Coordinates of N, CA and C in Angstrom, one line a residue:
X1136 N 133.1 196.4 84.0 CA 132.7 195.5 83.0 C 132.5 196.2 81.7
X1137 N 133.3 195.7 80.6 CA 132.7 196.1 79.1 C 131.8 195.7 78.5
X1138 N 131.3 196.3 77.7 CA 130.1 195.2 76.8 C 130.7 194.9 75.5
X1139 N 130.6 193.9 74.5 CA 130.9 194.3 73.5 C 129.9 193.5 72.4
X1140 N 129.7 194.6 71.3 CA 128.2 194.3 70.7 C 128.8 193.7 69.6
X1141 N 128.7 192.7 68.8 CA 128.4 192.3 67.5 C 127.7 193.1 66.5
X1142 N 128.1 193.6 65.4 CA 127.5 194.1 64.4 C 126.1 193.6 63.6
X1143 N 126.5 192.4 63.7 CA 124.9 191.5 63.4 C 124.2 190.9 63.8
X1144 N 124.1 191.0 65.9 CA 123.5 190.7 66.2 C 123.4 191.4 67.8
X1145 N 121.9 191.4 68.0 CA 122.3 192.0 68.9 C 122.1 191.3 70.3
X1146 N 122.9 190.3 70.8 CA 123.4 189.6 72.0 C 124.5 190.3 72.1
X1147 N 124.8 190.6 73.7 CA 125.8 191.3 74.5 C 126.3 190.3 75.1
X1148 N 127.5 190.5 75.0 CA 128.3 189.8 75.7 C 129.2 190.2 76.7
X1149 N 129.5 190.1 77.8 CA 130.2 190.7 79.1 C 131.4 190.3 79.4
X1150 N 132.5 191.1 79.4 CA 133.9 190.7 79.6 C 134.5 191.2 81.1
X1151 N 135.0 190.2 82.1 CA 135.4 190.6 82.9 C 136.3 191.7 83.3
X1152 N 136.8 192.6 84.2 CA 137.8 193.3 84.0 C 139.0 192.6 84.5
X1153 N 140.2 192.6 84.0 CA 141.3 191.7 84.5 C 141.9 192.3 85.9
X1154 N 141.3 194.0 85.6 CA 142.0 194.3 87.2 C 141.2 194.2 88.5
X1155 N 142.2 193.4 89.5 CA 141.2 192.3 90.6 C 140.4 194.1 91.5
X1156 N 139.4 193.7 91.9 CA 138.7 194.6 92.7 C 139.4 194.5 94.2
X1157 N 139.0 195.3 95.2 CA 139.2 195.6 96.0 C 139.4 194.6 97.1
X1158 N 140.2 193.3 97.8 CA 140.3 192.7 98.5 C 139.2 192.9 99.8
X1159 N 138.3 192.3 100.4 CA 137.7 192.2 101.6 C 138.1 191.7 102.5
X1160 N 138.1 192.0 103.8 CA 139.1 190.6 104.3 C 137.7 190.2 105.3
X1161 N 138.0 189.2 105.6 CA 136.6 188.8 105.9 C 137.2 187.9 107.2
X1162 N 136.5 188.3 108.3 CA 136.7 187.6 109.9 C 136.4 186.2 110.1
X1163 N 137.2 185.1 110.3 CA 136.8 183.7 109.7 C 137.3 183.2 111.2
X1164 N 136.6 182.3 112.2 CA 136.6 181.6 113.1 C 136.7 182.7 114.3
X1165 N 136.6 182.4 115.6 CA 136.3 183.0 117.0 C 137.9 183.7 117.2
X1166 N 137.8 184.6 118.3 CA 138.7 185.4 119.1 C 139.3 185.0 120.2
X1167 N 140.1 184.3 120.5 CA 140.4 183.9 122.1 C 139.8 184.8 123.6
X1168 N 139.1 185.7 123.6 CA 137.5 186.0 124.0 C 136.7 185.2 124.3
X1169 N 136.4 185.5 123.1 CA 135.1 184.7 122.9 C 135.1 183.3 123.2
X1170 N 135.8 182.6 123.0 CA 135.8 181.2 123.4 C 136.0 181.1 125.2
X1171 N 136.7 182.3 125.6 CA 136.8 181.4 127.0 C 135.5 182.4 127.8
X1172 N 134.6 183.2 126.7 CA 133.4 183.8 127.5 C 132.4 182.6 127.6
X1173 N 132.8 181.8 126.3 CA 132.0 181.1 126.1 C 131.7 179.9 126.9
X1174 N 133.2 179.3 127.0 CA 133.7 178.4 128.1 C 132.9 178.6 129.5
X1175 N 133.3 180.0 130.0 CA 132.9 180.0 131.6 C 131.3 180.2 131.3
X1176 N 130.4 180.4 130.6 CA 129.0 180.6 130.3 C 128.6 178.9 131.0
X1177 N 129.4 178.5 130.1 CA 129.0 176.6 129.9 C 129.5 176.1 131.7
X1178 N 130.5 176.3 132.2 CA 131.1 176.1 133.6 C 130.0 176.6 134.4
X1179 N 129.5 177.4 134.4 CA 128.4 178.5 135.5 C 127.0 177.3 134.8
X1180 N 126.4 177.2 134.3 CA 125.4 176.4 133.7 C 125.7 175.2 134.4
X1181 N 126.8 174.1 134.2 CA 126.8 173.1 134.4 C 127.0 173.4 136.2
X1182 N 127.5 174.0 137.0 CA 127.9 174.1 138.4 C 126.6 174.2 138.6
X1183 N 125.5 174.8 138.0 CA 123.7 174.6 138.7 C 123.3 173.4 138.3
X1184 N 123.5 173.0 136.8 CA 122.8 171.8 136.3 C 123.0 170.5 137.6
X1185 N 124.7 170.3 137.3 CA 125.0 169.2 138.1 C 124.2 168.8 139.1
X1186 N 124.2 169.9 140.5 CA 123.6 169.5 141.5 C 122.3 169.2 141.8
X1187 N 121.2 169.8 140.8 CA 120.1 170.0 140.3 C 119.4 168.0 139.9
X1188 N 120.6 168.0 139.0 CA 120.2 166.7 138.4 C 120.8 165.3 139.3
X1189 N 121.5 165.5 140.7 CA 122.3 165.0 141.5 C 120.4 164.7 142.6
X1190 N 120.2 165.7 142.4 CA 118.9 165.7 143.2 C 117.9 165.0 143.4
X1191 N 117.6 165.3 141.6 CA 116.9 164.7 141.4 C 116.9 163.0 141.0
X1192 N 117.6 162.7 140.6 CA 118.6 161.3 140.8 C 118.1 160.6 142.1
X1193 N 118.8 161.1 143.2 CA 118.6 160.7 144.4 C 116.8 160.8 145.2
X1194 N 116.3 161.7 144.4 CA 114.6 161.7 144.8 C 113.7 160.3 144.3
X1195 N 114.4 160.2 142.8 CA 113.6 159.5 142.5 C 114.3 158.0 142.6
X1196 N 115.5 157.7 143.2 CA 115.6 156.6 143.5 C 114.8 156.4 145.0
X1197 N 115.1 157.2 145.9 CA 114.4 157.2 146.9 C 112.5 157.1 146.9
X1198 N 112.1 157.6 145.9 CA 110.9 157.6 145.3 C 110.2 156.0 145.0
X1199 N 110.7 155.7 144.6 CA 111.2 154.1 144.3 C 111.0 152.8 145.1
X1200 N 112.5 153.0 145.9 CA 111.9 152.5 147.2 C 111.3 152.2 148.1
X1201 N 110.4 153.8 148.5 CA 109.3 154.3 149.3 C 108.6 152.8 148.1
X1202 N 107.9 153.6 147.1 CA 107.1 152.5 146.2 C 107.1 151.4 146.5
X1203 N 108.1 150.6 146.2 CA 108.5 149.4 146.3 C 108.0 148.9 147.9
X1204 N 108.7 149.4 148.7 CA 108.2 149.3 150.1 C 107.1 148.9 150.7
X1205 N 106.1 149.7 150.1 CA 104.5 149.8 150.3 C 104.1 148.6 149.6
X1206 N 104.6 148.6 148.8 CA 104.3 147.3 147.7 C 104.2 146.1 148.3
X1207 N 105.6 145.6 148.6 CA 105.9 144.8 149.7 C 105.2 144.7 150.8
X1208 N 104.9 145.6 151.3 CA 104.0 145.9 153.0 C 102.8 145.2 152.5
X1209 N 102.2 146.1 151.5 CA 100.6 145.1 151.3 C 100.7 143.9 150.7
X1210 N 101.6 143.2 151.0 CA 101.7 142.1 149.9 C 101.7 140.8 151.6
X1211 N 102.6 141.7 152.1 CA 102.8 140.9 153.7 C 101.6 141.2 154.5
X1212 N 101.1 141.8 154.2 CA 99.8 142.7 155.4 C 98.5 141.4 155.1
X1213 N 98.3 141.4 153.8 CA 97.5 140.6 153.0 C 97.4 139.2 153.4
X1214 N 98.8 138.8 153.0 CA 99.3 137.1 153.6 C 98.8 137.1 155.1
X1215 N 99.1 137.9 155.8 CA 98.9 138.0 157.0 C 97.4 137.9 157.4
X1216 N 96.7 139.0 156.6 CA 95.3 138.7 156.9 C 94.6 137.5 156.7
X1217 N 95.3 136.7 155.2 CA 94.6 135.4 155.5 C 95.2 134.4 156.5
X1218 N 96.2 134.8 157.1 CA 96.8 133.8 158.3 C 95.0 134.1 159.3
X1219 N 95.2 135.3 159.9 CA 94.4 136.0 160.5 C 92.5 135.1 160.5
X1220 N 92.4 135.1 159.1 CA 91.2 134.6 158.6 C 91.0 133.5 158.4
X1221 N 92.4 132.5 158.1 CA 92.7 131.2 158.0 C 91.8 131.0 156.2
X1222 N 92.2 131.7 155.6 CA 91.9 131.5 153.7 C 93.1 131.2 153.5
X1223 N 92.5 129.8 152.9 CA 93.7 129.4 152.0 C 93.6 129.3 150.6
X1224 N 92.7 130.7 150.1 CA 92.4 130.7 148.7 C 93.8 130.9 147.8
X1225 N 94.3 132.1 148.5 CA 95.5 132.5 147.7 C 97.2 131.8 148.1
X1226 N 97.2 131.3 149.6 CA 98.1 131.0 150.7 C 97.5 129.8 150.5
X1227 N 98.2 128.5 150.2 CA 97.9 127.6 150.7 C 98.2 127.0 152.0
X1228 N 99.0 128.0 152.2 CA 99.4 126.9 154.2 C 98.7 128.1 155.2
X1229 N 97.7 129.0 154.3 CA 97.3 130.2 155.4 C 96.6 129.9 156.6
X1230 N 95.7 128.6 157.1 CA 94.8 128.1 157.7 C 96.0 127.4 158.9
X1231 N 97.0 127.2 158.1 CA 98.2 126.4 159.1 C 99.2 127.3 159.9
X1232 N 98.7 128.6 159.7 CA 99.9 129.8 159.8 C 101.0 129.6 159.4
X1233 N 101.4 128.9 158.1 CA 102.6 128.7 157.9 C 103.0 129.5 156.5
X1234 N 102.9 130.5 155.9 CA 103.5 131.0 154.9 C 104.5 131.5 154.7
X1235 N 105.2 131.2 153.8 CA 106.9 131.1 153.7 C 106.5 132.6 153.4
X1236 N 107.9 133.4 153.5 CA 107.8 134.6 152.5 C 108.3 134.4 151.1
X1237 N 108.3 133.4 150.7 CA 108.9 133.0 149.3 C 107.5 132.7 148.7
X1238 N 106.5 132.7 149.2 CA 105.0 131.9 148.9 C 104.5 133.6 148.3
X1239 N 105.2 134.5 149.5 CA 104.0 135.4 149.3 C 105.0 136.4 147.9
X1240 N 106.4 136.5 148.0 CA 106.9 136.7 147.0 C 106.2 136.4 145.6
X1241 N 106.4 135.1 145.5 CA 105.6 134.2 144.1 C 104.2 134.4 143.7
X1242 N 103.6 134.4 144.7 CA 102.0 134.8 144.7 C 101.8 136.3 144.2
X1243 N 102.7 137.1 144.3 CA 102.4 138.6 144.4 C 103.3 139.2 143.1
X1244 N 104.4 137.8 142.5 CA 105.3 138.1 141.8 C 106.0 139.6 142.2
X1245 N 106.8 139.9 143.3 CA 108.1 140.4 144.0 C 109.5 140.8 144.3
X1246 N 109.8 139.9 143.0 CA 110.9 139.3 142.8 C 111.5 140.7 142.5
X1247 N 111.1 141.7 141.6 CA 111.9 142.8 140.8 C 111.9 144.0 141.8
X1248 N 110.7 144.2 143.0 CA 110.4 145.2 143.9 C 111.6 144.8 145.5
X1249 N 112.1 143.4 145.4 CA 112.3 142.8 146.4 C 114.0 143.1 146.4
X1250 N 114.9 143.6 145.0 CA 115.9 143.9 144.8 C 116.7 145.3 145.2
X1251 N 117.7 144.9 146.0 CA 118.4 146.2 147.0 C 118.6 147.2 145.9
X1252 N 118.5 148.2 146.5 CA 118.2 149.8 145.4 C 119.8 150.7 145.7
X1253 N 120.4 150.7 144.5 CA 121.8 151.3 144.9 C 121.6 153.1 144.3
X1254 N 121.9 153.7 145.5 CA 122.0 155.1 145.9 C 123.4 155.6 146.0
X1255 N 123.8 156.4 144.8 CA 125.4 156.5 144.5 C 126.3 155.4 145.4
X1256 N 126.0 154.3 145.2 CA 127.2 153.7 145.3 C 126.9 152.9 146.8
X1257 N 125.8 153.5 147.7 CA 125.3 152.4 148.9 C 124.3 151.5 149.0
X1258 N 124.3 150.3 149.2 CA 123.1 149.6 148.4 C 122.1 149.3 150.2
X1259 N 121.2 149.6 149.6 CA 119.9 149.7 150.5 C 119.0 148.2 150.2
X1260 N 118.6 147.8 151.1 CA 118.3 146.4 151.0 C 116.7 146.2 151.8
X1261 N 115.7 145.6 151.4 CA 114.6 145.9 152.3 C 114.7 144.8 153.5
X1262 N 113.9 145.6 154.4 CA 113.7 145.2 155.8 C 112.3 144.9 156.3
X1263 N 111.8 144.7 157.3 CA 111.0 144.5 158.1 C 110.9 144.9 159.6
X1264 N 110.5 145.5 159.8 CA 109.9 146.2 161.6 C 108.7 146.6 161.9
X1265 N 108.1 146.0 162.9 CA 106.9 146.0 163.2 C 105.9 146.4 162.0
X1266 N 105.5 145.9 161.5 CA 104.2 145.5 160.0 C 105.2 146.6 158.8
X1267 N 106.2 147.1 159.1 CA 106.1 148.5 158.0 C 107.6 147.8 157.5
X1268 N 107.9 147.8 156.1 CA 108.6 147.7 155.4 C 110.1 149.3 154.7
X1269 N 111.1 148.5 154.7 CA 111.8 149.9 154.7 C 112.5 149.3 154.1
X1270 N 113.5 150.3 152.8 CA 114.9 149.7 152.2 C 116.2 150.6 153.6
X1271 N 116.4 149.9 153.7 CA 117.9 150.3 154.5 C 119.8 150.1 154.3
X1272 N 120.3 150.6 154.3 CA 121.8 150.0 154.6 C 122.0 150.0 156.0
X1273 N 123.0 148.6 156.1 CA 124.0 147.8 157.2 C 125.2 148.9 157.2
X1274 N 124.7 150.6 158.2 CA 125.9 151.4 158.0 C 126.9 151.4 158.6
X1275 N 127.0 150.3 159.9 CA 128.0 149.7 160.8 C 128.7 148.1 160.1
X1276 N 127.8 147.8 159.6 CA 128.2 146.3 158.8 C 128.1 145.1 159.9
X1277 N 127.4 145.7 161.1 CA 127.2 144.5 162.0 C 126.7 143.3 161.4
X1278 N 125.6 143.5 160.3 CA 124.8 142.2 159.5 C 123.3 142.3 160.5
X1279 N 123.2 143.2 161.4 CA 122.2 143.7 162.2 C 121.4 145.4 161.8
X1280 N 120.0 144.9 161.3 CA 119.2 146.4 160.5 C 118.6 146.7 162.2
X1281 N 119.2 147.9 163.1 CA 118.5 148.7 163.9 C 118.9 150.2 163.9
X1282 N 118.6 150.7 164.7 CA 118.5 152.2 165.1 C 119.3 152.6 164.5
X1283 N 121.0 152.1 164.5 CA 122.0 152.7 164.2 C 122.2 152.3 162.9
X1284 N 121.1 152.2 161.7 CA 121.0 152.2 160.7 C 120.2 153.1 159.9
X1285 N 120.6 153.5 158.9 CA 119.8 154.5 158.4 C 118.7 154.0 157.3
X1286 N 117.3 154.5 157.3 CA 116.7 154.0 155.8 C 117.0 154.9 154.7
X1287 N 116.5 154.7 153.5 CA 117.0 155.1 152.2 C 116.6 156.8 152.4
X1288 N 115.7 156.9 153.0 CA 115.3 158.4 153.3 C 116.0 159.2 154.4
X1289 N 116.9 158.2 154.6 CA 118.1 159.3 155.9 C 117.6 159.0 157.3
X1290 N 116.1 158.8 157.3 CA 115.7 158.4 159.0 C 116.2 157.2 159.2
X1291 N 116.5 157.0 160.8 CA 116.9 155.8 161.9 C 115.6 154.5 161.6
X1292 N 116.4 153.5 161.2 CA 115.8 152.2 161.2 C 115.0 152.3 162.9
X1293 N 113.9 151.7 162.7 CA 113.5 151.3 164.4 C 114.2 150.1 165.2
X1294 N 114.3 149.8 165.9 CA 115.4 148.5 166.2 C 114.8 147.2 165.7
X1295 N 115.6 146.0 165.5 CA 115.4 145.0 165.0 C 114.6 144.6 164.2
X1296 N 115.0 145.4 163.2 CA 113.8 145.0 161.9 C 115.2 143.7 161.2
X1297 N 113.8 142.9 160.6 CA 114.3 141.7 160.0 C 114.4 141.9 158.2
X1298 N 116.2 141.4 158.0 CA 116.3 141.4 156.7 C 115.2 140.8 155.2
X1299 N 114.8 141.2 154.9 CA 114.1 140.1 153.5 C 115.3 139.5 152.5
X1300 N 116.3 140.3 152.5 CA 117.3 140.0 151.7 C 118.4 139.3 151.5
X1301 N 119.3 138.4 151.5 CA 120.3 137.8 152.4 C 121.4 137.9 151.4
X1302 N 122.2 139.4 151.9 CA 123.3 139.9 151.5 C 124.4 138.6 151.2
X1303 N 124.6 137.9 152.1 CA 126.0 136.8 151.6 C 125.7 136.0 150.7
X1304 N 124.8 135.7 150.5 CA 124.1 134.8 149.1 C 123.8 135.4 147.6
X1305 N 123.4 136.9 148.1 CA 122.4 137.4 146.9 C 121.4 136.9 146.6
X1306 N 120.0 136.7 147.8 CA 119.0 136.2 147.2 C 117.7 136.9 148.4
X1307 N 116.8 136.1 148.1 CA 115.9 136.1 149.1 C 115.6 135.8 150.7
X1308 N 115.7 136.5 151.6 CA 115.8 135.7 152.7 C 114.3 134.9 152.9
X1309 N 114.2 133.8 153.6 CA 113.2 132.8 153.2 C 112.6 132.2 154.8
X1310 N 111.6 132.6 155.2 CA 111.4 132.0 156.4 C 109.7 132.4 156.7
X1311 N 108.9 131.9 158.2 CA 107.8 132.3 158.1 C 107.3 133.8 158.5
X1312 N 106.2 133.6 157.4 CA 105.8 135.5 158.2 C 105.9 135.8 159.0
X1313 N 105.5 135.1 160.3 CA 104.8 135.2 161.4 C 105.9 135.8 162.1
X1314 N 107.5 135.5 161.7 CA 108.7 136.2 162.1 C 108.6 137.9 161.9
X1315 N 107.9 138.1 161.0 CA 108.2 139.4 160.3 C 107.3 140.7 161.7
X1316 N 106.5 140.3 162.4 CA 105.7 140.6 163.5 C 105.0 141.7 162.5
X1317 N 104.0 141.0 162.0 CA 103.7 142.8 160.5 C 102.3 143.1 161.4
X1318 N 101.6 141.8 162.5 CA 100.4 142.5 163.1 C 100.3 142.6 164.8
X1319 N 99.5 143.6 165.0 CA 99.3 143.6 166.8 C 98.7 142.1 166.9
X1320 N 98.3 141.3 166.0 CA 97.5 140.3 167.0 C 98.4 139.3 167.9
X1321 N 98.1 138.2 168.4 CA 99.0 137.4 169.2 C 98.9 136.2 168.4
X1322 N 99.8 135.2 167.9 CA 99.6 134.1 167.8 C 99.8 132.9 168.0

């Protein structure tokens, strides 16, 4: 760079040099390397993630269920006790033993706990066997929930547990507790 001074004043002024300096070359985007190190980084990551998050998926749908289950059980256990007790505070036909399971559904509002839980792609439906509630799939498709059915947790259904659900309709199955057999007593 030159300077070049004015005689009568003294501001400097700077003149570029016209001859270009030295070219840099400068490394501009990735190496076909690097991108496929990068690639298989991302492959090896996702081969753990996947299974990881497959897992957990499937825990907490099963998680769920269980919930839901229990939910339902004390909702039937309860109905039951005031069959038992003959209160018809909450049950109005409880003194008559006649409580629909659509009574105890409405009463306990059920309706969202009472819906079959789909587990990649097999839908589990709740049941009834001896007082304990279970979501299950029909793995034979007999339209019969026993032993040779699995619950959402992978264990064997106990034999003849009764549907709540009524797969060919899509709705509620609807009938008296007292079918559901939820207590030891006799009636």
């Amino acid at each position: 760079m030159k300077e070049k001074r004015t005689p009568n004043s003294r501001i400097s002024v700077r003149f570029k040099s016209l001859v270009p300096a030295k070219k840099i070359k400068s490394k501009k985007g990735f190496t076909l390397v690097e991108l496929v190190v990068v690639i298989a980084i991302l492959a090896i990551l996702s081969a753990i993630a996947i299974p990881v998050v497959a897992a957990t998926t499937r825990s907490s749908v099963v998680s769920k269920a269980k919930t839901n289950a229990n939910t339902i059980e004390y909702a039937f256990k309860e109905a039951d006790a005031a069959v038992a007790n003959g209160d018809d505070t909450k049950y109005a036909n409880a003194s008559a033993n006649n409580i629909k399971i659509s009574e105890v559904v409405e009463a306990n509002n059920l309706y969202a706990v009472l819906e079959p839980e789909n587990l990649f792609g097999t839908l589990y439906y709740p049941v009834v066997c001896n007082g304990k509630v279970y979501f299950a799939a029909d793995s034979n498709g007999d339209g019969i929930y026993n032993a040779s059915d699995k619950s959402i947790d992978g264990k064997n259904l106990p034999d003849n547990a009764v549907a709540l659900y009524d797969k060919a309709n899509n709705c509620l199955a609807d009938g008296n507790i007292t079918t559901l057999n939820l207590s030891s007593r006799k009636n």
